[in-house]
PDB file of C-alpha atoms in Angstrom:
ATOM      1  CA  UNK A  19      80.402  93.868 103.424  1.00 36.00           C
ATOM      2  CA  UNK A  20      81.827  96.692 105.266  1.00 41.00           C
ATOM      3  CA  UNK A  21      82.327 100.565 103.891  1.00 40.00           C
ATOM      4  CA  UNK A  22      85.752  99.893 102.597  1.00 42.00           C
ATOM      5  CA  UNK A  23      84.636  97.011 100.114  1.00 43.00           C
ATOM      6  CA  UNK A  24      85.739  94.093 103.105  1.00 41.00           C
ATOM      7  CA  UNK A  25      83.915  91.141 103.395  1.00 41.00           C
ATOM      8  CA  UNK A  26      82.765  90.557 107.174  1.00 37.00           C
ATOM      9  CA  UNK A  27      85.707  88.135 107.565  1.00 37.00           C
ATOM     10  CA  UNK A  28      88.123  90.708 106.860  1.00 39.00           C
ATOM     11  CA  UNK A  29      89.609  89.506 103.608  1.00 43.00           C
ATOM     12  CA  UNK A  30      90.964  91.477 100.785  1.00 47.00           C
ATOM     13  CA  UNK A  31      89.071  92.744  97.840  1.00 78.00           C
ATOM     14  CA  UNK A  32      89.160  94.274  94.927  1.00 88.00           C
ATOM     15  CA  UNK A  33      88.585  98.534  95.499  1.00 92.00           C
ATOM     16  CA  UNK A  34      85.237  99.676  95.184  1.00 89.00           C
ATOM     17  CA  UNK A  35      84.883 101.246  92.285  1.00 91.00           C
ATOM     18  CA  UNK A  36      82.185 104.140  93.193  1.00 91.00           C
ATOM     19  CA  UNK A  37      83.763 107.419  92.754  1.00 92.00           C
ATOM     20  CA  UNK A  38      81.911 108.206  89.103  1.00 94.00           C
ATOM     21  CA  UNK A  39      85.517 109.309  88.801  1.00 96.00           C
ATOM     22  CA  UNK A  40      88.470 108.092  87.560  1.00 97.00           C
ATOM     23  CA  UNK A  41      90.710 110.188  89.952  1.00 97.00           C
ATOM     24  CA  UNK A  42      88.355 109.688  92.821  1.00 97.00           C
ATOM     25  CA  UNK A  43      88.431 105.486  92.192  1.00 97.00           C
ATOM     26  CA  UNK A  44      92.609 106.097  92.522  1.00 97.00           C
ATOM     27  CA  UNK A  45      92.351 107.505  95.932  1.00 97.00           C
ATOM     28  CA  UNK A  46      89.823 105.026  96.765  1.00 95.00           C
ATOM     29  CA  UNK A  47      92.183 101.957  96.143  1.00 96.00           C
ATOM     30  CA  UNK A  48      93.404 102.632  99.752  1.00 93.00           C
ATOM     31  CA  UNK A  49      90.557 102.726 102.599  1.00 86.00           C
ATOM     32  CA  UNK A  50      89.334 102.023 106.265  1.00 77.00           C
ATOM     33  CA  UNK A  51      87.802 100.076 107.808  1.00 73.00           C
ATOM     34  CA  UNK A  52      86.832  99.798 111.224  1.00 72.00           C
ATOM     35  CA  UNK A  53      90.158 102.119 111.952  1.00 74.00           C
ATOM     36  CA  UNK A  54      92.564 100.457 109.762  1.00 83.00           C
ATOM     37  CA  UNK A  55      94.285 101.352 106.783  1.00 85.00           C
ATOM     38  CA  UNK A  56      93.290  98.846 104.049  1.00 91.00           C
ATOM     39  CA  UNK A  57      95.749  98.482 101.041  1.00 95.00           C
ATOM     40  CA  UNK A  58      94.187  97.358  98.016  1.00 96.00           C
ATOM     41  CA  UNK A  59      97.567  97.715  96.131  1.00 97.00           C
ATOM     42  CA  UNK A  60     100.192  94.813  97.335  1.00 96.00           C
ATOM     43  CA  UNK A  61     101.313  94.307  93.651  1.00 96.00           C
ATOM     44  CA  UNK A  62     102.219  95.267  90.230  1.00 95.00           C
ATOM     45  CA  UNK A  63      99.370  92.811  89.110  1.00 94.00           C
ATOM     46  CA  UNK A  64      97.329  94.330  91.699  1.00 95.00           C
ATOM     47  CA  UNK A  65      97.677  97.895  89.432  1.00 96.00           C
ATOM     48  CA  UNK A  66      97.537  96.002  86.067  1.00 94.00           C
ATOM     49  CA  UNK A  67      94.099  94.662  87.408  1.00 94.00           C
ATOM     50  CA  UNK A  68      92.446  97.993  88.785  1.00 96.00           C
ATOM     51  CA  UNK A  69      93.677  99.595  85.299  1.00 95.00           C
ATOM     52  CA  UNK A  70      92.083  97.188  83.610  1.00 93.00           C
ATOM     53  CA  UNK A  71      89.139  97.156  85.537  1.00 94.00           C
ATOM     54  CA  UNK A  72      88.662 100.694  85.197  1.00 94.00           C
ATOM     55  CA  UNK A  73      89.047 100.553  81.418  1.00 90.00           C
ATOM     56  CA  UNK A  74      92.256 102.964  81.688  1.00 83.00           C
ATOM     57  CA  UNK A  75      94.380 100.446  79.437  1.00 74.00           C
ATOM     58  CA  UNK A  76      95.189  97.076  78.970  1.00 65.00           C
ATOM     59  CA  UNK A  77      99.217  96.326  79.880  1.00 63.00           C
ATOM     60  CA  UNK A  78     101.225  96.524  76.725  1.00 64.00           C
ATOM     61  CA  UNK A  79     101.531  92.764  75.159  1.00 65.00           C
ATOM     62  CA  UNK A  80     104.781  94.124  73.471  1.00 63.00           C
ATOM     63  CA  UNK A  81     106.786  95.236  76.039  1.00 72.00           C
ATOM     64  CA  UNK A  82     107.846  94.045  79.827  1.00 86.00           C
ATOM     65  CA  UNK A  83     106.504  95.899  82.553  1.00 91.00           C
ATOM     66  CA  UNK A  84     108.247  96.451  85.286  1.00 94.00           C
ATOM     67  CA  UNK A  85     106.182  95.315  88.115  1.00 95.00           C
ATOM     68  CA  UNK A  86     107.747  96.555  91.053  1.00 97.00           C
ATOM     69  CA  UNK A  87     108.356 100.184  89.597  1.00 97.00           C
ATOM     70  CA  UNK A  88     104.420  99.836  88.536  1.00 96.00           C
ATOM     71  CA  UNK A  89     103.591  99.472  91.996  1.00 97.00           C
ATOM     72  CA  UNK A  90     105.843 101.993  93.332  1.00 98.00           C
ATOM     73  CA  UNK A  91     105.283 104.778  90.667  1.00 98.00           C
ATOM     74  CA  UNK A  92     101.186 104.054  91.380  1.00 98.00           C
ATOM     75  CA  UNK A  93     101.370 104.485  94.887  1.00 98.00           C
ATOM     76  CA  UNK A  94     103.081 107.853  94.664  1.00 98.00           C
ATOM     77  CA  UNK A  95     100.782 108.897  91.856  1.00 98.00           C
ATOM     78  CA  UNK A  96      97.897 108.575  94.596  1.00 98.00           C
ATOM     79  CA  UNK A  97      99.983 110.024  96.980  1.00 97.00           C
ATOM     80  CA  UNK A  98      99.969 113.202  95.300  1.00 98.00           C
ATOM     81  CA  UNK A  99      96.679 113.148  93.985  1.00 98.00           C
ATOM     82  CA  UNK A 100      95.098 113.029  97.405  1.00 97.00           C
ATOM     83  CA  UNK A 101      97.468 115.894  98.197  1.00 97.00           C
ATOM     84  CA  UNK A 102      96.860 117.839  95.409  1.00 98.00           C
ATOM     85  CA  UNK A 103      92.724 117.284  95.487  1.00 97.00           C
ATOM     86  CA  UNK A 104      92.370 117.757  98.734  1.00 96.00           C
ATOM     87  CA  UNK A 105      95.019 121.180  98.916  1.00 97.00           C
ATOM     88  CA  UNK A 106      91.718 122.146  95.538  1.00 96.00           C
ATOM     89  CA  UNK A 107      89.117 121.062  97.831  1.00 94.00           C
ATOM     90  CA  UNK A 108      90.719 123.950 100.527  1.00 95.00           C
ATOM     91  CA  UNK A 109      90.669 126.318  97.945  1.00 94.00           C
ATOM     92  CA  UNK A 110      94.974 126.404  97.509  1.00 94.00           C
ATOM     93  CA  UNK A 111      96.463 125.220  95.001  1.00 91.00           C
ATOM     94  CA  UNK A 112      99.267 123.116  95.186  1.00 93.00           C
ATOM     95  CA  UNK A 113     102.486 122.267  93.528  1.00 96.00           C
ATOM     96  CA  UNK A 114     101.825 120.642  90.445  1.00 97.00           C
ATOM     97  CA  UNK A 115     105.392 119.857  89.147  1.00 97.00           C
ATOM     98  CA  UNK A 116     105.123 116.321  89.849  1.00 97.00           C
ATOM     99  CA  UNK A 117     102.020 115.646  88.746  1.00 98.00           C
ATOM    100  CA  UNK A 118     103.983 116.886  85.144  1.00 97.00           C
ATOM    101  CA  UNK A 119     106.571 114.568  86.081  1.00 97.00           C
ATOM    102  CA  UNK A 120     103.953 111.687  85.273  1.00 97.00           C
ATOM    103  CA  UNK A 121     102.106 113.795  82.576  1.00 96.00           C
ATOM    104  CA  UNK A 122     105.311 114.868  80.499  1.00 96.00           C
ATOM    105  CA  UNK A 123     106.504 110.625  80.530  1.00 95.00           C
ATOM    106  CA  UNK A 124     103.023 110.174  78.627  1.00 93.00           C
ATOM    107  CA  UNK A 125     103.859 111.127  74.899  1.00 91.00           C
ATOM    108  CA  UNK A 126     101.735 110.012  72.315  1.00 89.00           C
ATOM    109  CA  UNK A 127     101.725 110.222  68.278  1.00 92.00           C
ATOM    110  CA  UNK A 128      98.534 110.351  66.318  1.00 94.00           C
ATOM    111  CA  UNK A 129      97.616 107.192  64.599  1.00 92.00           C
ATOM    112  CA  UNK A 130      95.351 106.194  61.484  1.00 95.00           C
ATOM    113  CA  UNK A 131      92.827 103.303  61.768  1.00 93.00           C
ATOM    114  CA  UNK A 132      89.857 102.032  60.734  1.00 95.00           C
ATOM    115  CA  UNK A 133      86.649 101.298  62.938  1.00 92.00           C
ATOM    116  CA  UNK A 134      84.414  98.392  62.878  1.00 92.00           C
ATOM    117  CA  UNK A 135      82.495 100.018  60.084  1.00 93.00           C
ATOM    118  CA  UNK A 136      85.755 100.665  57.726  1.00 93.00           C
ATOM    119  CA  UNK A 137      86.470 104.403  58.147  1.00 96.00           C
ATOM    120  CA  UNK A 138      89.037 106.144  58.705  1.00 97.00           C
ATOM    121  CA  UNK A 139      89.473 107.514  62.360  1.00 95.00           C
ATOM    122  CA  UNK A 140      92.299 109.473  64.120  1.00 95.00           C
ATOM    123  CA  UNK A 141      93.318 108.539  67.398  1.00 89.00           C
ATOM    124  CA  UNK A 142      96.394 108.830  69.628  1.00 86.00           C
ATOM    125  CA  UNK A 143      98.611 106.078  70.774  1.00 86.00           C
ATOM    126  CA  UNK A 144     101.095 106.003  73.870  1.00 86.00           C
ATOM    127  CA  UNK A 145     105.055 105.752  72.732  1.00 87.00           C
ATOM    128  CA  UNK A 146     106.639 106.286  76.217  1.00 87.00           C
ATOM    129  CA  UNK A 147     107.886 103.651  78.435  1.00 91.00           C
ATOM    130  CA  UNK A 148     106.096 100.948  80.018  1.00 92.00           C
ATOM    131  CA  UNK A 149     104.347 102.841  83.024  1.00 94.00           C
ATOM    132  CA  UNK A 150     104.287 105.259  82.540  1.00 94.00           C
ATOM    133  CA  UNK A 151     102.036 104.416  78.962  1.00 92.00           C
ATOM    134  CA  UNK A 152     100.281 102.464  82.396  1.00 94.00           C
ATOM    135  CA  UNK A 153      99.815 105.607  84.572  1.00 96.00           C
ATOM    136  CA  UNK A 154      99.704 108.730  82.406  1.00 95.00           C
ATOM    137  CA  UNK A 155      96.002 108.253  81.622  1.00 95.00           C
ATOM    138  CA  UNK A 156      95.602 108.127  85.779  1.00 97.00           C
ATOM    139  CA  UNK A 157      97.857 111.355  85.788  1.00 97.00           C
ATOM    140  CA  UNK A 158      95.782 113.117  82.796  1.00 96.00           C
ATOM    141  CA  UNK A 159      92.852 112.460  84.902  1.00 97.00           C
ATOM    142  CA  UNK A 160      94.139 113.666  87.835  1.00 98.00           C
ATOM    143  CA  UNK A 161      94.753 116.977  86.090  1.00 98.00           C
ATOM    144  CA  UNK A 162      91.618 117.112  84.725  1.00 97.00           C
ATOM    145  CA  UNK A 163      89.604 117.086  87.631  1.00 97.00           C
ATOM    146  CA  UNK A 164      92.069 119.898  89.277  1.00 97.00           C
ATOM    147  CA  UNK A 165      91.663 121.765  86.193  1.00 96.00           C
ATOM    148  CA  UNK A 166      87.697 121.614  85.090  1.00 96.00           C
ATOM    149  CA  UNK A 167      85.967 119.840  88.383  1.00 95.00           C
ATOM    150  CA  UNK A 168      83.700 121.690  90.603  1.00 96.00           C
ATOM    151  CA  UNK A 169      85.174 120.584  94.116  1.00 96.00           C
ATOM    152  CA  UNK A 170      81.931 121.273  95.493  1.00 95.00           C
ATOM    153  CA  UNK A 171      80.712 118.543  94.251  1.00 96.00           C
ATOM    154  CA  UNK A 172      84.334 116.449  94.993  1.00 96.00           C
ATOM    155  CA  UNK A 173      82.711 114.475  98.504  1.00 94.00           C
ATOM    156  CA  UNK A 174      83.859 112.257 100.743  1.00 91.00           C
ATOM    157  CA  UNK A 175      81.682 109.225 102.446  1.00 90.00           C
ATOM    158  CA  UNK A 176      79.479 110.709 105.029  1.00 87.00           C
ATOM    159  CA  UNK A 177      79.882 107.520 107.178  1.00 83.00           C
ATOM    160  CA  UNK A 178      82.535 108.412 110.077  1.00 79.00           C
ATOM    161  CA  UNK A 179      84.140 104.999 109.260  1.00 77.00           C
ATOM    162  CA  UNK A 180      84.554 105.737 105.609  1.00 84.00           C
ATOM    163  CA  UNK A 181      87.496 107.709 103.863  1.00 84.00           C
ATOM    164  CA  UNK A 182      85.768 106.745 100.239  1.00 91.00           C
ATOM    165  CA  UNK A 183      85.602 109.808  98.008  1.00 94.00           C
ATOM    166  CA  UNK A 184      83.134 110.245  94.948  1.00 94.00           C
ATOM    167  CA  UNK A 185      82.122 112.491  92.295  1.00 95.00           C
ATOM    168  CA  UNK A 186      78.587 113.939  93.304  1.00 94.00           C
ATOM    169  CA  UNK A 187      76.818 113.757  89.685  1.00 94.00           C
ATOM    170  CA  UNK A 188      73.686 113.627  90.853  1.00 91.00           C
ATOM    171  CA  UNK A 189      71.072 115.714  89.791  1.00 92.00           C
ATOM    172  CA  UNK A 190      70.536 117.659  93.361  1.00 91.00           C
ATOM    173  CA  UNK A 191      73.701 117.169  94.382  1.00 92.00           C
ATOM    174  CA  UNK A 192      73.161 115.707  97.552  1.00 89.00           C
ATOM    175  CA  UNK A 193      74.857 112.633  97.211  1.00 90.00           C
ATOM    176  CA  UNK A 194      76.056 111.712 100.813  1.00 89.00           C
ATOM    177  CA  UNK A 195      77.291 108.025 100.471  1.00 86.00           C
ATOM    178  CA  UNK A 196      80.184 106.243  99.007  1.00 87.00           C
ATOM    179  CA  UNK A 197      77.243 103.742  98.105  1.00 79.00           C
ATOM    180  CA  UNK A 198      73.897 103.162 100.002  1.00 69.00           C
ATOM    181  CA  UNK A 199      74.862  99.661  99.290  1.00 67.00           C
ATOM    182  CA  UNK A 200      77.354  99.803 101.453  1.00 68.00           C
ATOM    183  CA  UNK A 201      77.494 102.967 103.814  1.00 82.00           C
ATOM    184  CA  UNK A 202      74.080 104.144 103.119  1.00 60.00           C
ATOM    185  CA  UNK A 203      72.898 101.249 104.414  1.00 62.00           C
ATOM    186  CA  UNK A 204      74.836 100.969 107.485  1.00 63.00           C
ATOM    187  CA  UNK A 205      73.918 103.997 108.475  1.00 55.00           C
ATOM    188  CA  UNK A 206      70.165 103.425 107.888  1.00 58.00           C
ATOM    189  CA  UNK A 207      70.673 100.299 110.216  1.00 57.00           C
ATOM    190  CA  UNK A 208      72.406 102.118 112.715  1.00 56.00           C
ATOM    191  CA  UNK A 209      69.664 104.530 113.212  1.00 55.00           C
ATOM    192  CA  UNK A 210      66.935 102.035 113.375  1.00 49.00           C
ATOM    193  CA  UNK A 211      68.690 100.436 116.289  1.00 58.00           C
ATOM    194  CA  UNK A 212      68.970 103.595 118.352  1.00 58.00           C
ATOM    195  CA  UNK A 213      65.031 104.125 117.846  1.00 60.00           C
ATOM    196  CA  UNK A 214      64.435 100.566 118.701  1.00 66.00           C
ATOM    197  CA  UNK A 215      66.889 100.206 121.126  1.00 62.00           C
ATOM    198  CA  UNK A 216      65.427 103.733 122.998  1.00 56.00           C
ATOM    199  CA  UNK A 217      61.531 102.347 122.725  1.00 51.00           C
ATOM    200  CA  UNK A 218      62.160  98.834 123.992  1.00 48.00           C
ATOM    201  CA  UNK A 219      61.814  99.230 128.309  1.00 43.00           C
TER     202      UNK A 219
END
């Protein structure tokens, strides 16, 4: 397994999911490895998965989604996150009137329930279109993070063939890997073959 979540026989994957971050895991669904750009979004379905997977939301069972504009609409959202986190993480700030774009097609209404124990609990539910009822929760966290994140702590992989980001919540803060799974452990390897390598006559 390489750094950007690749099998050694270069096949596709899903995106890691090890930014502790729900903006960080949106830039993430597009890495490197070994120089190239991997693409972990080729599809609507592709998007409908990773949402799922992150446990954004489920696609609505009501309504058609537009596939094509899911895809499209997602890659531009992560467009202008990276844009917009990394203009933070430089100490500017950046225009934000398209991140509102996606934040303003989000409306929700509140709505009455009950839980598994009977009571009565408030909640909100989406009423917009399709995607964006898809994406807004990706936008809202988007504009969290550039709103209340400490972009100290808003990292990217220390491995020079990794463009992974994360969320350093540790409790030093020193976090340095995407994953020592993946990264960490390359790394380690790495440097035990130059020792070994400069020792053996």
């Amino acid at each position: 397994m390489t750094d950007a979540g690749m099998p050694s026989d270069g096949s596709l994957t899903e995106a890691p999911m090890v930014g502790d971050h729900l903006a960080m895991d949106l830039l993430n669904t597009e890495a490197h490895d070994n120089g190239d750009v991997i693409e972990y979004w080729n599809s609507g379905n592709d998007v409908l998965h990773w949402l799922e997977r992150s446990g954004v939301v489920s696609a609505p069972e009501d309504k058609a989604i537009d596939l094509a504009e899911l895809l499209t609409q997602a890659k531009a959202l992560r467009a202008l996150a990276r844009q917009l986190i990394v203009q933070r993480k430089d100490d500017q700030l950046g225009d934000i009137s398209d991140l509102n774009e996606y934040l303003h097609t989000y409306p929700s209404v509140p709505h009455l329930e009950r839980d598994s124990e009977g009571n009565l609990i408030l909640t909100r539910s989406a009423c917009g279109e399709p995607v964006a009822t898809l994406l807004g929760p990706v936008a809202e966290s988007v504009a969290q993070l550039l709103v209340e994140g400490n972009f100290t702590l808003v990292k990217q992989c220390d491995h020079p063939d990794c463009i992974l980001w994360f969320y350093d919540r540790t409790k030093a803060h020193k976090r340095r890997w995407c994953s020592m799974a993946l990264c960490g452990n390359r790394y380690k390897a790495a440097q035990f073959r130059k020792r070994t390598s400069g020792a053996t006559p």
